[in-house]
mmCIF file of C-alpha atoms in Angstrom:
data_model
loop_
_atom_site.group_PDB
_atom_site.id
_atom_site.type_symbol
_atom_site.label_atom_id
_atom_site.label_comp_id
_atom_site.label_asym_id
_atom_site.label_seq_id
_atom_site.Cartn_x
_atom_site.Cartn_y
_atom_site.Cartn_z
ATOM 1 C CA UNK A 28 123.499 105.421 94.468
ATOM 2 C CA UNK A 29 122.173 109.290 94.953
ATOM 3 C CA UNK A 30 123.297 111.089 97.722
ATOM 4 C CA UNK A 31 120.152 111.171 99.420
ATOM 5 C CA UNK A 32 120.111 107.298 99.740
ATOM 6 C CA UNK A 33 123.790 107.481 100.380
ATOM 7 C CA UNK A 34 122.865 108.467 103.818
ATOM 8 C CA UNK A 35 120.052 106.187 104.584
ATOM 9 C CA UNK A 36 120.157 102.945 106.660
ATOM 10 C CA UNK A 37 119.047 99.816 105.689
ATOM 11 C CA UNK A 38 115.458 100.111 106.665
ATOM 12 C CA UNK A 39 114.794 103.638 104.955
ATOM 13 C CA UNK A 40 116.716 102.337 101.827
ATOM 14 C CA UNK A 41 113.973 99.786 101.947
ATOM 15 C CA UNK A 42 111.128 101.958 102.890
ATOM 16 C CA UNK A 43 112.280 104.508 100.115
ATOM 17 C CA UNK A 44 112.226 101.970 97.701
ATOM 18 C CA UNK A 45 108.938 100.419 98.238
ATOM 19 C CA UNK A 46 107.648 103.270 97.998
ATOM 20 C CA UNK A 47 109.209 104.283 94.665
ATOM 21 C CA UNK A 48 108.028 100.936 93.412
ATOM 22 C CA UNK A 49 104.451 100.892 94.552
ATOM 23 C CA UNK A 50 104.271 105.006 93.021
ATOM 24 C CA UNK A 51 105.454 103.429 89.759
ATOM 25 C CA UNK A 52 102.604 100.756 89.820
ATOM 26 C CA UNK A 53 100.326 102.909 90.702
ATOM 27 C CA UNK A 54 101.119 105.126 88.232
ATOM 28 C CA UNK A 55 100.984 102.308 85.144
ATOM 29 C CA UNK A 56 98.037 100.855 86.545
ATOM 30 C CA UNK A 57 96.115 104.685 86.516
ATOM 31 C CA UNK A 58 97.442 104.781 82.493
ATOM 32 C CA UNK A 59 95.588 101.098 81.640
ATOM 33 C CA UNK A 60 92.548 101.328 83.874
ATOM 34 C CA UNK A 61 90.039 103.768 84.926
ATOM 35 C CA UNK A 62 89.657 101.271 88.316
ATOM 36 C CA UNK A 63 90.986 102.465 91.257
ATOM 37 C CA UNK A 64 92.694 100.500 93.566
ATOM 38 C CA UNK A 65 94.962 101.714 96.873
ATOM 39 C CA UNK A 66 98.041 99.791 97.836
ATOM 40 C CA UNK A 67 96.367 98.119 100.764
ATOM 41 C CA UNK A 68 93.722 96.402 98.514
ATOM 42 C CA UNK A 69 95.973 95.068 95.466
ATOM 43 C CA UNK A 70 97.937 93.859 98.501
ATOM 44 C CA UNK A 71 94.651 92.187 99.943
ATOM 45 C CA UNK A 72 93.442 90.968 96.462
ATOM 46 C CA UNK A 73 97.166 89.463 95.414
ATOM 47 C CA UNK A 74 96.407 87.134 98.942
ATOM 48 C CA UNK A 75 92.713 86.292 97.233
ATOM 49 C CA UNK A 76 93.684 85.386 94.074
ATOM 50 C CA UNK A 77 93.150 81.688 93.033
ATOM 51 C CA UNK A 78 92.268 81.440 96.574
ATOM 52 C CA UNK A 79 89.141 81.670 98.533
ATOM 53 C CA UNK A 80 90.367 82.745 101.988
ATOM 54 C CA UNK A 81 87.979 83.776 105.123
ATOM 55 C CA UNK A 82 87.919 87.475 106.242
ATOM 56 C CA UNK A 83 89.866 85.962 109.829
ATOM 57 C CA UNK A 84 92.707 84.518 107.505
ATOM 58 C CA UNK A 85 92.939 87.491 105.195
ATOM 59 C CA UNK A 86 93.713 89.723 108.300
ATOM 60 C CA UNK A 87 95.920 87.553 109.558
ATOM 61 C CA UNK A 88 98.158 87.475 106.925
ATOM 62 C CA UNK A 89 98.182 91.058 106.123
ATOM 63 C CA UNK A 90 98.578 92.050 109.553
ATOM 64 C CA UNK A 91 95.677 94.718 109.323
ATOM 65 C CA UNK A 92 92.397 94.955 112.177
ATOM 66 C CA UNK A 93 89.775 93.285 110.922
ATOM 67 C CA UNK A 94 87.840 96.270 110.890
ATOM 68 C CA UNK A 95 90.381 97.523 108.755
ATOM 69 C CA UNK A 96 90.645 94.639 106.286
ATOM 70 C CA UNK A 97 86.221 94.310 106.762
ATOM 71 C CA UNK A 98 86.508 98.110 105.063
ATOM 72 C CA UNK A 99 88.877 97.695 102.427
ATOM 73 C CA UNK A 100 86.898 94.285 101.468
ATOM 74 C CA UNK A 101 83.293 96.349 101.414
ATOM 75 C CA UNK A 102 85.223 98.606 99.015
ATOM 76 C CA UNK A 103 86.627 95.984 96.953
ATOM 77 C CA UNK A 104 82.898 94.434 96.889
ATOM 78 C CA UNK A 105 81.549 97.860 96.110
ATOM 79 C CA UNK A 106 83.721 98.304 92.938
ATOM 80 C CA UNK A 107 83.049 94.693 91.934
ATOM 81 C CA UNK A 108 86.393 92.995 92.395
ATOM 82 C CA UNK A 109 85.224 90.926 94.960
ATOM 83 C CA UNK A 110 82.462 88.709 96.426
ATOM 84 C CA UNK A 111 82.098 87.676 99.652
ATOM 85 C CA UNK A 112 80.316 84.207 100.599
ATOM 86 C CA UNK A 113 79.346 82.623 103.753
ATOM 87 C CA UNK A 114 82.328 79.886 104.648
ATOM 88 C CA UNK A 115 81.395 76.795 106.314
ATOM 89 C CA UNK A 116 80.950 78.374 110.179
ATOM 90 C CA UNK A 117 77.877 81.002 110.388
ATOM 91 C CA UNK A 118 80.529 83.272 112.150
ATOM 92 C CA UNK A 119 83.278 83.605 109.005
ATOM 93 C CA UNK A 120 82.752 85.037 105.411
ATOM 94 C CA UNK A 121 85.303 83.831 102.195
ATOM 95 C CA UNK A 122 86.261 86.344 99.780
ATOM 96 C CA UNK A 123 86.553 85.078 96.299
ATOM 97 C CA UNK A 124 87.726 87.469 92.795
ATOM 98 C CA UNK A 125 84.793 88.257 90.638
ATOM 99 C CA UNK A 126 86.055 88.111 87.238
ATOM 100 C CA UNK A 127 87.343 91.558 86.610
ATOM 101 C CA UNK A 128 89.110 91.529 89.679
ATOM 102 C CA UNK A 129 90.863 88.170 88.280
ATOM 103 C CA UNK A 130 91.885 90.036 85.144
ATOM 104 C CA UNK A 131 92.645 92.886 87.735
ATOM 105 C CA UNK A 132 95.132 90.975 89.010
ATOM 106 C CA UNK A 133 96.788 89.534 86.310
ATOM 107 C CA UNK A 134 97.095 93.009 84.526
ATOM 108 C CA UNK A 135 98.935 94.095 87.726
ATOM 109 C CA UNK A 136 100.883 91.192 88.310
ATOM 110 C CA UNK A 137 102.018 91.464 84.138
ATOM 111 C CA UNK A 138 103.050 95.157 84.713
ATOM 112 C CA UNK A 139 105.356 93.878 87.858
ATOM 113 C CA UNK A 140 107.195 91.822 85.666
ATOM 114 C CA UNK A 141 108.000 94.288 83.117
ATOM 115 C CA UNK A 142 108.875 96.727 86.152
ATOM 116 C CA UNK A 143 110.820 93.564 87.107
ATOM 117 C CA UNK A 144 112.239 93.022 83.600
ATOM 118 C CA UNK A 145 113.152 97.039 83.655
ATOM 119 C CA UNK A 146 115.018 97.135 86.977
ATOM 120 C CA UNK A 147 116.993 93.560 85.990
ATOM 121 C CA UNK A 148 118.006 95.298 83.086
ATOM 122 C CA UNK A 149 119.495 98.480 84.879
ATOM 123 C CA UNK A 150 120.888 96.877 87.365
ATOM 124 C CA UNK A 151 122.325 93.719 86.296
ATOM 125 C CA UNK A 152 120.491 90.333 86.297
ATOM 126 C CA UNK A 153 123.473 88.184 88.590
ATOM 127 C CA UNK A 154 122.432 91.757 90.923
ATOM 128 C CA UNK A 155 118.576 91.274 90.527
ATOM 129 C CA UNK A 156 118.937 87.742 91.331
ATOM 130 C CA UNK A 157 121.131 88.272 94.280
ATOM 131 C CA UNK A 158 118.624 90.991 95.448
ATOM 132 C CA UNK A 159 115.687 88.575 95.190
ATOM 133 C CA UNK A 160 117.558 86.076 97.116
ATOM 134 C CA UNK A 161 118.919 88.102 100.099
ATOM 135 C CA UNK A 162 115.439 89.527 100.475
ATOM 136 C CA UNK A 163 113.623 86.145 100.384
ATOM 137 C CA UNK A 164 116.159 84.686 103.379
ATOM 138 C CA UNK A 165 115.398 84.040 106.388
ATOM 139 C CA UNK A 166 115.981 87.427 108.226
ATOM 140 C CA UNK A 167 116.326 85.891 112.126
ATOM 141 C CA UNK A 168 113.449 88.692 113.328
#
């Protein structure tokens, strides 16, 4: 471990490295597409993907405003990785994938495995494993 995360606690080391990680993807996705898409909407896509979720339950889950999560959809729809539909109540709208933002998706989620496959590798995969688990457990918060 550097120095500089020597000296962090728990919550920066995890902040730092979500960071890091999300800069990486970033930067591979830039190199493969000419698409542009922030954080906040691969996050909200990844939650749309072989799903077909209202606007109410998207926000919920990502724990954005729904004015928040009603802008980042409109710019999802504007770039064409997304169409929204009218769900069964007048007052709710599903968001579905359009087709490139399936393949989107599944270009993403392929270059998170190899940045998966790369970190096993330098780290050890009884490590990676372990890391995988402790984050996945129940946390008591």
């Amino acid at each position: 471990m550097s120095l500089e995360y020597g000296t962090l606690d728990l919550f920066d080391l995890i902040s730092e490295r979500h960071n890091m990680v999300r800069k990486v993807l970033g930067e591979r996705w830039s190199e493969m597409s000419d698409v542009s898409i922030s954080n906040s909407e691969w996050y909200i896509m990844t939650k749309i993907y072989k799903n077909q979720p209202t606007i109410s339950s998207i926000t919920k889950s990502v724990q954005i405003t729904r004015q928040a999560t009603h802008k980042f959809i409109k710019k999802l729809e504007e770039k064409g990785l997304v169409n929204v539909l009218n769900a069964n109540n007048k007052r709710d709208k599903c968001i579905e994938l359009t087709e490139l933002g399936e393949r989107c998706v599944e270009k993403y989620n392929f270059i998170k495995k190899e940045l998966e496959v790369k970190i096993s590798n330098h780290i050890g995969e009884k490590q990676f494993e372990t890391l995988k688990e402790l984050l996945g457990k129940e946390w008591g918060m």
